[in-house]
PDB file of C-alpha atoms in Angstrom:
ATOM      1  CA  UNK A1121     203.739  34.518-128.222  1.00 42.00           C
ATOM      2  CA  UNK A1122     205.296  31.256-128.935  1.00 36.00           C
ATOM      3  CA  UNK A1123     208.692  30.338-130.062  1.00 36.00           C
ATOM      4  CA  UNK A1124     209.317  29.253-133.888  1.00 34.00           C
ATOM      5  CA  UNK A1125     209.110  25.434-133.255  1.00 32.00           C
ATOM      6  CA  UNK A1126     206.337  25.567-130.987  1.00 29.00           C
ATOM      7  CA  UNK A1127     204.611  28.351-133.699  1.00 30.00           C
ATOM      8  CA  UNK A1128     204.864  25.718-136.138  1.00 27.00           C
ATOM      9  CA  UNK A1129     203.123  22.740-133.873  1.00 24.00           C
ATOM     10  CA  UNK A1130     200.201  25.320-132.931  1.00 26.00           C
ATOM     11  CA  UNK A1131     198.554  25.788-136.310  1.00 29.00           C
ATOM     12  CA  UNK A1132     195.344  23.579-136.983  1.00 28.00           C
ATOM     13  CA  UNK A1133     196.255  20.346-138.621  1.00 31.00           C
ATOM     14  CA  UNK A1134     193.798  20.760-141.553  1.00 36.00           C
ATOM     15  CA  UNK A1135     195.517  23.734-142.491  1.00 37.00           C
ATOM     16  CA  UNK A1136     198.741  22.011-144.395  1.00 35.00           C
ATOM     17  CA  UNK A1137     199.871  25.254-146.505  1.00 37.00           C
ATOM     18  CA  UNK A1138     200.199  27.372-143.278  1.00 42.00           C
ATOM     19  CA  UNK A1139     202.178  24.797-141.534  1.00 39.00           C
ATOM     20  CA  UNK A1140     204.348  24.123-144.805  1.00 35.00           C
ATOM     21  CA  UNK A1141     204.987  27.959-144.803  1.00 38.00           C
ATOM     22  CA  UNK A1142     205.968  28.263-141.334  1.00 40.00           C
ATOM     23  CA  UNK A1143     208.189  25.380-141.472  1.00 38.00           C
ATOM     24  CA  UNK A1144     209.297  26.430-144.372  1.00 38.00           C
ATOM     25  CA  UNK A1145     210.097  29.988-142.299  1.00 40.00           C
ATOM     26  CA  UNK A1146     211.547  28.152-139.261  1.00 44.00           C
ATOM     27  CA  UNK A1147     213.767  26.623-141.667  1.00 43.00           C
ATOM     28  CA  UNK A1148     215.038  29.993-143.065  1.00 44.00           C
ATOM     29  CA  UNK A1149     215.379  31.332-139.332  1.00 46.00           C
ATOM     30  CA  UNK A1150     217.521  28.598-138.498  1.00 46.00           C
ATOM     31  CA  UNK A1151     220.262  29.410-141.751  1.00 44.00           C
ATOM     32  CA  UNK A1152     219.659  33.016-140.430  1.00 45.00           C
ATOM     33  CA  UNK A1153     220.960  31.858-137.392  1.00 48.00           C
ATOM     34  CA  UNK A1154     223.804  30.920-138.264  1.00 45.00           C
ATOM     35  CA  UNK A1155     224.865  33.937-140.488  1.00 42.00           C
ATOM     36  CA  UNK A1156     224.336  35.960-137.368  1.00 48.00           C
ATOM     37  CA  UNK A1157     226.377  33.848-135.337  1.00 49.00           C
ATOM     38  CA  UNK A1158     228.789  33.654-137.763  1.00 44.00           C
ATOM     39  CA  UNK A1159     229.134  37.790-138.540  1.00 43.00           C
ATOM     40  CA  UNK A1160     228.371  38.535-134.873  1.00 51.00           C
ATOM     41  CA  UNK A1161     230.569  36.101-132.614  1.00 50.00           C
ATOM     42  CA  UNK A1162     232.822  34.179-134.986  1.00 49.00           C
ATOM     43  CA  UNK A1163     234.355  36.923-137.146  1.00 49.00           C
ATOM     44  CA  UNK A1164     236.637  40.145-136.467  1.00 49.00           C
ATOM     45  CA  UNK A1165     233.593  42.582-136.189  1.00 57.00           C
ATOM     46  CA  UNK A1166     233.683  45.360-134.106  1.00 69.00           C
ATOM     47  CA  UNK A1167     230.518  44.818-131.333  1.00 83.00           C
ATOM     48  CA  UNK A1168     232.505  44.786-128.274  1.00 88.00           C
ATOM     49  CA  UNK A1169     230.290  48.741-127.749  1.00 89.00           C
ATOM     50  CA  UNK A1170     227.257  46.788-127.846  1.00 93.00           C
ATOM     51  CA  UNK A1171     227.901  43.322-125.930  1.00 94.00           C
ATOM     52  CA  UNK A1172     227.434  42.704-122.259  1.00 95.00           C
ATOM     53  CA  UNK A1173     229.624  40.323-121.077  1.00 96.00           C
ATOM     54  CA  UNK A1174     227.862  38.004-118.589  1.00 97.00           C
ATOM     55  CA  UNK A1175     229.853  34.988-117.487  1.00 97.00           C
ATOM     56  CA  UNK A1176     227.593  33.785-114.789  1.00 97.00           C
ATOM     57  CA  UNK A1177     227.327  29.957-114.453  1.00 98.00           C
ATOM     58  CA  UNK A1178     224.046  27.950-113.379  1.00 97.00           C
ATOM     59  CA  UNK A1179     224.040  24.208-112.626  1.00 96.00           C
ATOM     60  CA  UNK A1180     220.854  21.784-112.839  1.00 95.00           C
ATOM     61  CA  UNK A1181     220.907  18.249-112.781  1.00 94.00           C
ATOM     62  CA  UNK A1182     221.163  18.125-116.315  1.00 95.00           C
ATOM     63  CA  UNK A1183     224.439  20.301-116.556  1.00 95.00           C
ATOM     64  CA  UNK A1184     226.100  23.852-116.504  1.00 96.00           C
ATOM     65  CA  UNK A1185     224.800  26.470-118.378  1.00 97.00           C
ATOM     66  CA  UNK A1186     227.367  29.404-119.074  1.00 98.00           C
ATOM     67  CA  UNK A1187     225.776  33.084-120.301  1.00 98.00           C
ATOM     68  CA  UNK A1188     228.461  33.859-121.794  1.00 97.00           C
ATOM     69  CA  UNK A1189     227.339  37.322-123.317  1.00 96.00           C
ATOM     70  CA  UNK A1190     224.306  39.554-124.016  1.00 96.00           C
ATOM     71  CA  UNK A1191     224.237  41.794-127.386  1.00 96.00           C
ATOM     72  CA  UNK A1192     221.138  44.269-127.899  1.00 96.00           C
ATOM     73  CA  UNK A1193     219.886  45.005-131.284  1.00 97.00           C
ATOM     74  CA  UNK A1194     216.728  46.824-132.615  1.00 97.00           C
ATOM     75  CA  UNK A1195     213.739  44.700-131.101  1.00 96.00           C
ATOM     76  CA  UNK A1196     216.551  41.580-130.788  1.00 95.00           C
ATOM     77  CA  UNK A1197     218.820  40.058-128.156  1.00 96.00           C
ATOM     78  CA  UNK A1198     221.377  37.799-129.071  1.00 95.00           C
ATOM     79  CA  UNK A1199     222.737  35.356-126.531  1.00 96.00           C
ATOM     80  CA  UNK A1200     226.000  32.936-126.223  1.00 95.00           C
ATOM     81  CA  UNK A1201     225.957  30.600-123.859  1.00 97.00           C
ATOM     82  CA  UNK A1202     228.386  27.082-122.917  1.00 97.00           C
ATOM     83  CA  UNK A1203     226.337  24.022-121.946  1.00 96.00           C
ATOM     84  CA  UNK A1204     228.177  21.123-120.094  1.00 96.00           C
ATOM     85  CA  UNK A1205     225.567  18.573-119.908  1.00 94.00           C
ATOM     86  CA  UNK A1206     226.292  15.299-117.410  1.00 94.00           C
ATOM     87  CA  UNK A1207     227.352  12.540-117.681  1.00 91.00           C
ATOM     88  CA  UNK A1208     225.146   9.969-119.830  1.00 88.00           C
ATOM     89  CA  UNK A1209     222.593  12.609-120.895  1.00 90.00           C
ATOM     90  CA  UNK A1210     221.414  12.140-124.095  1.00 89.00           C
ATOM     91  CA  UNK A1211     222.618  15.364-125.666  1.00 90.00           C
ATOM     92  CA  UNK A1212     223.823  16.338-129.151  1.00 89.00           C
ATOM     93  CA  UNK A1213     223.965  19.417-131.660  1.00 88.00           C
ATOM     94  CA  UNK A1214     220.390  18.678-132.927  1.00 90.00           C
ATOM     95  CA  UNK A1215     218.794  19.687-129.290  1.00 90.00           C
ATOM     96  CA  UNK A1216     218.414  23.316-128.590  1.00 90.00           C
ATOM     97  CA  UNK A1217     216.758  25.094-125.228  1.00 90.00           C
ATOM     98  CA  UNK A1218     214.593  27.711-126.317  1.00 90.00           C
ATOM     99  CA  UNK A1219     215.012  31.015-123.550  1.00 94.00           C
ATOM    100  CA  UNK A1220     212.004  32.941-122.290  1.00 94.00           C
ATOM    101  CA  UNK A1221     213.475  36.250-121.818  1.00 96.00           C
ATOM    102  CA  UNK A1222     211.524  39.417-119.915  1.00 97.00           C
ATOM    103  CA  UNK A1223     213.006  42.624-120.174  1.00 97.00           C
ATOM    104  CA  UNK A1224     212.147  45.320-117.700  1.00 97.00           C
ATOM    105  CA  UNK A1225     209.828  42.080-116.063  1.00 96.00           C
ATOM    106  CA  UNK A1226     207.870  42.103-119.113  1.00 96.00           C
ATOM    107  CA  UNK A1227     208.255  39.265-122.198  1.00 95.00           C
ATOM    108  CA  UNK A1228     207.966  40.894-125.614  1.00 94.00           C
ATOM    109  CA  UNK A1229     209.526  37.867-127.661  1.00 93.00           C
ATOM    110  CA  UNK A1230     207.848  37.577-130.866  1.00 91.00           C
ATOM    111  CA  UNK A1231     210.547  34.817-132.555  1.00 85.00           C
ATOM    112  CA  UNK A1232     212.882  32.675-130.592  1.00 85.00           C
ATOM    113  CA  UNK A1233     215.464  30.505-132.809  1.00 84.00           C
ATOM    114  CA  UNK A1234     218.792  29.479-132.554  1.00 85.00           C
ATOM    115  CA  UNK A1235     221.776  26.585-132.748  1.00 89.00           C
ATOM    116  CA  UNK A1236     223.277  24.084-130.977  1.00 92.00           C
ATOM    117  CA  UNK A1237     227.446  23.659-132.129  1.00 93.00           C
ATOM    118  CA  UNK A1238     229.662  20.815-130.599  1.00 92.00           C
ATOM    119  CA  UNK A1239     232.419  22.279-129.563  1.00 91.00           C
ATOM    120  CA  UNK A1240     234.149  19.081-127.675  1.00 87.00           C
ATOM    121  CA  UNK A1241     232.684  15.446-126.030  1.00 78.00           C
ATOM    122  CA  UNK A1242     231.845  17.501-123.529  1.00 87.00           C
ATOM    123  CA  UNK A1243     230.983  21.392-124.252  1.00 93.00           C
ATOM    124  CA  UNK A1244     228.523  22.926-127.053  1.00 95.00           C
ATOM    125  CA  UNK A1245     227.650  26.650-127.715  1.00 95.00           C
ATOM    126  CA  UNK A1246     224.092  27.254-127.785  1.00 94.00           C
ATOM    127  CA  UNK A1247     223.634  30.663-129.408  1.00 94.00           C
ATOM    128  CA  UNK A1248     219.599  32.181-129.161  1.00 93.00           C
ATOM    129  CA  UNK A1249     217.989  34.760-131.500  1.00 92.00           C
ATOM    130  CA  UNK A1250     215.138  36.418-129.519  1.00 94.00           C
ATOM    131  CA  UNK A1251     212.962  38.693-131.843  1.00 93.00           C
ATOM    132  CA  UNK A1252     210.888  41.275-130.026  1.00 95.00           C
ATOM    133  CA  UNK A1253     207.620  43.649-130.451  1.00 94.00           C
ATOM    134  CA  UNK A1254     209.763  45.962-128.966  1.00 95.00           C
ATOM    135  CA  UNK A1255     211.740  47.002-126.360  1.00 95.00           C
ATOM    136  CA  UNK A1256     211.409  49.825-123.216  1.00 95.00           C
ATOM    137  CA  UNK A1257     213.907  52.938-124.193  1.00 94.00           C
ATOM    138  CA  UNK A1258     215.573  52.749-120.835  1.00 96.00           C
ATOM    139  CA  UNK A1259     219.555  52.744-121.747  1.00 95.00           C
ATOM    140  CA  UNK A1260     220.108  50.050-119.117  1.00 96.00           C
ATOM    141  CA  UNK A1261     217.666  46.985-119.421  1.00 97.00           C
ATOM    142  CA  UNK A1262     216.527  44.360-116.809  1.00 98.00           C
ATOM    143  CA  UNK A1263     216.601  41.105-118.284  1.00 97.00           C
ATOM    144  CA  UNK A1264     215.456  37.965-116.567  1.00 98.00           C
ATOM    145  CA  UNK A1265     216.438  34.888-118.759  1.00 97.00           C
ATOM    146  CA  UNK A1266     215.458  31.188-118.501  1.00 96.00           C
ATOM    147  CA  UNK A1267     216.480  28.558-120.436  1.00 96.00           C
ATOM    148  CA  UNK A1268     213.506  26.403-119.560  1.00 93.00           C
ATOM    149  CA  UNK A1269     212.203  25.119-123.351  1.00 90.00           C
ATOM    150  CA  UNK A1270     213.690  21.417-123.916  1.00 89.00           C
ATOM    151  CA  UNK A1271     213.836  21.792-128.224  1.00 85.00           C
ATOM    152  CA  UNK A1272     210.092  22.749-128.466  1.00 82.00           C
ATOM    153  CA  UNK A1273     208.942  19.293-126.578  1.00 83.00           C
ATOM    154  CA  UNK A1274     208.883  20.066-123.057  1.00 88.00           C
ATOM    155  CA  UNK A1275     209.562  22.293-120.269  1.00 92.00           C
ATOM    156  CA  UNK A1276     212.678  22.007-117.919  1.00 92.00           C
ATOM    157  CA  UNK A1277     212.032  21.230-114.631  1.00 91.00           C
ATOM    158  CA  UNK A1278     214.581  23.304-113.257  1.00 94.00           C
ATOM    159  CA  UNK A1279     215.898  26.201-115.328  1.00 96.00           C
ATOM    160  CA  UNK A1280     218.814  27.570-115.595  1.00 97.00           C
ATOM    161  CA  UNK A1281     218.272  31.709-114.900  1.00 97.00           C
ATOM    162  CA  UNK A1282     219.886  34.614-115.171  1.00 98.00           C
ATOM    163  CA  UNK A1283     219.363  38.194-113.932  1.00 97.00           C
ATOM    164  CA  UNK A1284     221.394  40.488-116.231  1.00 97.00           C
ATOM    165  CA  UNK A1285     221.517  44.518-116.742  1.00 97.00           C
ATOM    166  CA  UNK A1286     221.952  45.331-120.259  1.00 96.00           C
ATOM    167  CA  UNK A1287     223.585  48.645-121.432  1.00 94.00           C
ATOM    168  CA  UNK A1288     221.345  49.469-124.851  1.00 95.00           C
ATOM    169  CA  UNK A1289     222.667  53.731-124.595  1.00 95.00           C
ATOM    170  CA  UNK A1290     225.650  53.183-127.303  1.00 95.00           C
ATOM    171  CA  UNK A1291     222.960  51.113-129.587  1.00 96.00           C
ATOM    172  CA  UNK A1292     220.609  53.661-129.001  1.00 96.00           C
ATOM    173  CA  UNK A1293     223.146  56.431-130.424  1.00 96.00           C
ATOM    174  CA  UNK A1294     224.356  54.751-133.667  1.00 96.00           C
ATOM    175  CA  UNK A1295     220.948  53.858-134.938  1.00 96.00           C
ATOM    176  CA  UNK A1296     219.665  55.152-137.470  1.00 96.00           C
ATOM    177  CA  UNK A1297     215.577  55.650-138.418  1.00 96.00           C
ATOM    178  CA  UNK A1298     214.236  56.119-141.868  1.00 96.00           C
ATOM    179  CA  UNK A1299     210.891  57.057-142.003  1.00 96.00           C
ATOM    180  CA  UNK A1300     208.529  55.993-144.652  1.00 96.00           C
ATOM    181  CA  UNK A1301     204.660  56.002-144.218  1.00 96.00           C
ATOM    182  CA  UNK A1302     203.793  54.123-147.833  1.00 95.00           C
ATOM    183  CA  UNK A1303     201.078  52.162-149.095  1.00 94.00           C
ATOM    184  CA  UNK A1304     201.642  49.503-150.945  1.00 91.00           C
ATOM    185  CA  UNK A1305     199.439  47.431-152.798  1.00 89.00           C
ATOM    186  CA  UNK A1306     200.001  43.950-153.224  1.00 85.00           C
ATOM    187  CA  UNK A1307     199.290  41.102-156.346  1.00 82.00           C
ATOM    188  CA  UNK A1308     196.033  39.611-154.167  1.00 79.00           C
ATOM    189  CA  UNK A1309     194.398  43.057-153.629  1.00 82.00           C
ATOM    190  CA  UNK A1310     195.676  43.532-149.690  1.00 83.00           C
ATOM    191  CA  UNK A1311     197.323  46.916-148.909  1.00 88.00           C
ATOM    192  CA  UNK A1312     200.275  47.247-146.986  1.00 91.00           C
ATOM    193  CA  UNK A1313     201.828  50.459-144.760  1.00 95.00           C
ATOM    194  CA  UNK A1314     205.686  50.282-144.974  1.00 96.00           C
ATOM    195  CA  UNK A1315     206.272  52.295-141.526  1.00 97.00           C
ATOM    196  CA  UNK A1316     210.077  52.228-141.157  1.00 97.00           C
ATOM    197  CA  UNK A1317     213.101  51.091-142.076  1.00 98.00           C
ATOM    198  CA  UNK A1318     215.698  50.849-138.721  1.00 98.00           C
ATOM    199  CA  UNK A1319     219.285  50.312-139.005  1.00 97.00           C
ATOM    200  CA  UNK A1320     221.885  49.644-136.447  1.00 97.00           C
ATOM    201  CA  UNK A1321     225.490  48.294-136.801  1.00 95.00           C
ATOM    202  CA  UNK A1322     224.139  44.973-135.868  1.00 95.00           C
ATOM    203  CA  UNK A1323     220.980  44.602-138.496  1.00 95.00           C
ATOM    204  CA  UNK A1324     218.307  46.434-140.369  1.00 97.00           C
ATOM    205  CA  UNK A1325     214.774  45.848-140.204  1.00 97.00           C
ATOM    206  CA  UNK A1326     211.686  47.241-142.426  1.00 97.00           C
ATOM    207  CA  UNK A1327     208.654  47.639-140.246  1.00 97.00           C
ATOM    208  CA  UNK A1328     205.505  47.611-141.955  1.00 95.00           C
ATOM    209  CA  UNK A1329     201.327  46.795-141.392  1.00 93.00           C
ATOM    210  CA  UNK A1330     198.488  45.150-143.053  1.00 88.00           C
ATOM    211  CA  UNK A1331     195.201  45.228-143.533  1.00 82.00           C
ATOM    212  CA  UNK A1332     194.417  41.728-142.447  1.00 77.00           C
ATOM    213  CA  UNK A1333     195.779  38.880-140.711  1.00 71.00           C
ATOM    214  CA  UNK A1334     196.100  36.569-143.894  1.00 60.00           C
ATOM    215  CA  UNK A1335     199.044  38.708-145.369  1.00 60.00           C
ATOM    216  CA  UNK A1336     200.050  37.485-148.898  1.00 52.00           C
ATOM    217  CA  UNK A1337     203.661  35.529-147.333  1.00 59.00           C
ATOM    218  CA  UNK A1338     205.297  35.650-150.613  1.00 65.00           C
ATOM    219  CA  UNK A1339     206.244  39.257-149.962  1.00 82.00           C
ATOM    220  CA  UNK A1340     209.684  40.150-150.526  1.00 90.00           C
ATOM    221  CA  UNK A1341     211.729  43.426-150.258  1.00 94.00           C
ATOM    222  CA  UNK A1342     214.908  45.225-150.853  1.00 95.00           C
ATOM    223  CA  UNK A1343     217.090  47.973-150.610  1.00 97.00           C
ATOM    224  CA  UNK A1344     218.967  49.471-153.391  1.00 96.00           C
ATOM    225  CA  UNK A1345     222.095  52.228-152.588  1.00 95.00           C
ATOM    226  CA  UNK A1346     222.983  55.148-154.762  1.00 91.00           C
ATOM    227  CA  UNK A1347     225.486  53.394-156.067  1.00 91.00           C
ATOM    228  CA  UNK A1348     223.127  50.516-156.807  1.00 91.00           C
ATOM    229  CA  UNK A1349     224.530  47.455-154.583  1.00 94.00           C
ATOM    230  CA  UNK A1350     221.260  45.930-152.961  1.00 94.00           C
ATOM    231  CA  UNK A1351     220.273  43.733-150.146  1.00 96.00           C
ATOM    232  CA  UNK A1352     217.462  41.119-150.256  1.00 93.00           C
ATOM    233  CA  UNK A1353     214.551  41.224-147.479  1.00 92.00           C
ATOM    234  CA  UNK A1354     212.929  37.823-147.728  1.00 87.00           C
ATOM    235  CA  UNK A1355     211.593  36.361-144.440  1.00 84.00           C
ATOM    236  CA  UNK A1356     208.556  38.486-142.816  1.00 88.00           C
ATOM    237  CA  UNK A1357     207.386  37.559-139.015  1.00 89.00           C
ATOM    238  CA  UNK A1358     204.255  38.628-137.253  1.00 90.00           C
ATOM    239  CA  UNK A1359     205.361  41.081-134.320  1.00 92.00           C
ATOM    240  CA  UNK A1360     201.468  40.562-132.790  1.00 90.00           C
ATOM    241  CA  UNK A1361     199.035  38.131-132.449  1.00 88.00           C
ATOM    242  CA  UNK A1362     196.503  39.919-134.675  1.00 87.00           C
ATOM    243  CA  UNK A1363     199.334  39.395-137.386  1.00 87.00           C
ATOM    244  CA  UNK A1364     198.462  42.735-138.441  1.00 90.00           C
ATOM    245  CA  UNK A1365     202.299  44.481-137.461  1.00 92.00           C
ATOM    246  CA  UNK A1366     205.670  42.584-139.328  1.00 93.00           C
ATOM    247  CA  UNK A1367     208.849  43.075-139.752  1.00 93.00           C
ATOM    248  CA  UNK A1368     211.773  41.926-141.891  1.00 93.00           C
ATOM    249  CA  UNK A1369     215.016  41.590-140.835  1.00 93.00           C
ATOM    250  CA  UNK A1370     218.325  41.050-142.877  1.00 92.00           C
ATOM    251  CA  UNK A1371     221.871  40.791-140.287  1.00 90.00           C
ATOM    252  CA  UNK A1372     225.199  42.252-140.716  1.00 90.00           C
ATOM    253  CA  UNK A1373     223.477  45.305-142.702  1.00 93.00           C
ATOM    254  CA  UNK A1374     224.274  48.609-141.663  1.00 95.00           C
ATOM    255  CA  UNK A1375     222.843  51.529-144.207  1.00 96.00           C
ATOM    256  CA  UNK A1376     225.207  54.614-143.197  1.00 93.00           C
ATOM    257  CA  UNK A1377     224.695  56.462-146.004  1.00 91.00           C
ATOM    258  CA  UNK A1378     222.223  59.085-146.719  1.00 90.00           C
ATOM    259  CA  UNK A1379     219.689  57.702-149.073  1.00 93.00           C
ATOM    260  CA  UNK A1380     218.722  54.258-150.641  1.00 96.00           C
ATOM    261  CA  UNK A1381     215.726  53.100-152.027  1.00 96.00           C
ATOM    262  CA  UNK A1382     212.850  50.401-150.996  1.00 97.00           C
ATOM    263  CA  UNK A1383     211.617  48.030-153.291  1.00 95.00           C
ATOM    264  CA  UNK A1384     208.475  45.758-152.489  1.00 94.00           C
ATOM    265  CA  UNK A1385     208.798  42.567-154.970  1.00 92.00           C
ATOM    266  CA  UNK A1386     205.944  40.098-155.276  1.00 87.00           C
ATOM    267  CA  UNK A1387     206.111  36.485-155.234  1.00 78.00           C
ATOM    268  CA  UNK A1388     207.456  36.270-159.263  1.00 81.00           C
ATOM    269  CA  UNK A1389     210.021  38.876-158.543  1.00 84.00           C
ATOM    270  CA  UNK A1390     208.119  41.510-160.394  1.00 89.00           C
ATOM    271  CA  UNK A1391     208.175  45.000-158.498  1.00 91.00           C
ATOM    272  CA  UNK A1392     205.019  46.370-156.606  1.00 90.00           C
ATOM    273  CA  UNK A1393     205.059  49.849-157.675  1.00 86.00           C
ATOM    274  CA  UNK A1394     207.624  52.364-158.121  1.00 89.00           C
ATOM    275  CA  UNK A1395     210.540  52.443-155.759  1.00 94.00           C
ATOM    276  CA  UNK A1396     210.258  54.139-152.689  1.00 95.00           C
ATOM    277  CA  UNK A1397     213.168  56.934-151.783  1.00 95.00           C
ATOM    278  CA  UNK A1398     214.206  56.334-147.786  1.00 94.00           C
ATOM    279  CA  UNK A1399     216.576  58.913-146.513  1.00 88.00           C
ATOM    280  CA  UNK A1400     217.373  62.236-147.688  1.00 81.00           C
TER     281      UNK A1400
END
């Protein structure tokens, strides 16, 4: 499946509302973005147990690319990387290479956003967000990576690669799984199955299905502790082509205590049904 930009420019032209909506979406991946950059590589977080620290350099002859470091999340990779483009290239913050990454040789990506930040005349940090269907349950990963999308426009002649193991066994033992097998029925008549709600240090994510391809996209969640702080769930992506499987994803979240509940909200913020208990 496609990356966000290049999801946007593939739906039919007489079909304005969907490509509103998804540019709408790309929008909201992009301010994502940069929350997760922010929480995960900017401030004094502990995630050294799940980072792999890369530092491999690749030259092309539009500049060096630096991997600077790998994290794994649930069904996510995170990637920093230093780009050092030549001299006279036509190169600024608003440019962004999109990376095809395979894990295990196979490509799972679902979503692929990120950010371009100027760090000097001559240096800029490119951090990538690479959403996944999933991901093999090996605790070291294979990745392949290949910076070889010019900002959605046009392939790179010559990409940079990388071949990178990835540790994902300390992940692996601090997440946490809430099961939830719910129906849910929304305002336009559709029925939803809320699977799962995952949680890791890193993020939490609330798996669900749907009857049919044309989900209602105004579907919002969230998750309410015992002692009744909550977190909003707003921005649903298809994890299959049949846009039948989605998930939700809100960064920086980790739910370590033993129960919360799930709340589906429609579109005018009123609640679809009763809330649903997650956790003991």
């Amino acid at each position: 499946m496609s990356n966000d930009m290049l999801f946007v420019e593939s739906q039919p032209k007489e079909n304005r509302w969907q490509k509103i909506w998804f540019i709408v979406v790309l929008l909201l991946l992009i301010v994502t973005c940069v929350i997760v950059y922010y929480f995960l590589f900017k401030e004094d977080l502990n995630f050294e147990d799940y980072k792999t620290v890369v530092d491999i350099t690749t030259e092309n002859g539009l500049g060096r690319l630096t991997l600077n470091e790998i994290i794994i999340d649930d069904n996510q990779i995170l990637l920093n990387a230093t780009f050092k483009p030549v001299k006279d290239l036509n190169f600024d913050h608003q440019i962004f290479f999109f990376p095809q990454v395979f894990v295990n040789g196979k490509e799972f990506t679902v979503r692929n956003g990120g950010q371009t930040i100027q760090q000097s005349d001559k240096s800029y940090t490119i951090y990538s967000s690479v959403k996944l269907s999933e991901l093999p349950e090996d605790k070291i990963l294979n990745l392949d990576i290949r910076y070889n999308d010019w900002n959605g426009e046009k392939k790179i002649d010559e990409p940079w690669e990388f071949q990178v193991e990835a540790s994902q066994e300390r992940l692996q033992e601090d997440k946490k799984v809430f099961p939830v097998e719910k129906k849910v029925k929304l305002l336009d008549g559709q029925e939803i199955t809320i699977e799962k709600v995952v949680s890791t240090p890193i993020s939490t994510t609330i798996y669900f299905l749907s009857e049919n391809s044309l989900l209602n996209k105004a579907l919002h969640f969230k998750i309410q502790s015992a002692t009744g702080e909550s977190w909003p769930f707003n921005v649903a992506y298809p994890l299959n082509e049949e846009y039948t499987k989605w998930g939700v994803r809100i960064d920086a979240l980790y739910l370590t205590g033993k129960s919360y509940e799930l709340i589906p909200i429609a579109a005018n913020g009123s609640e679809l049904g009763s809330a649903i208990k997650i956790g003991d």
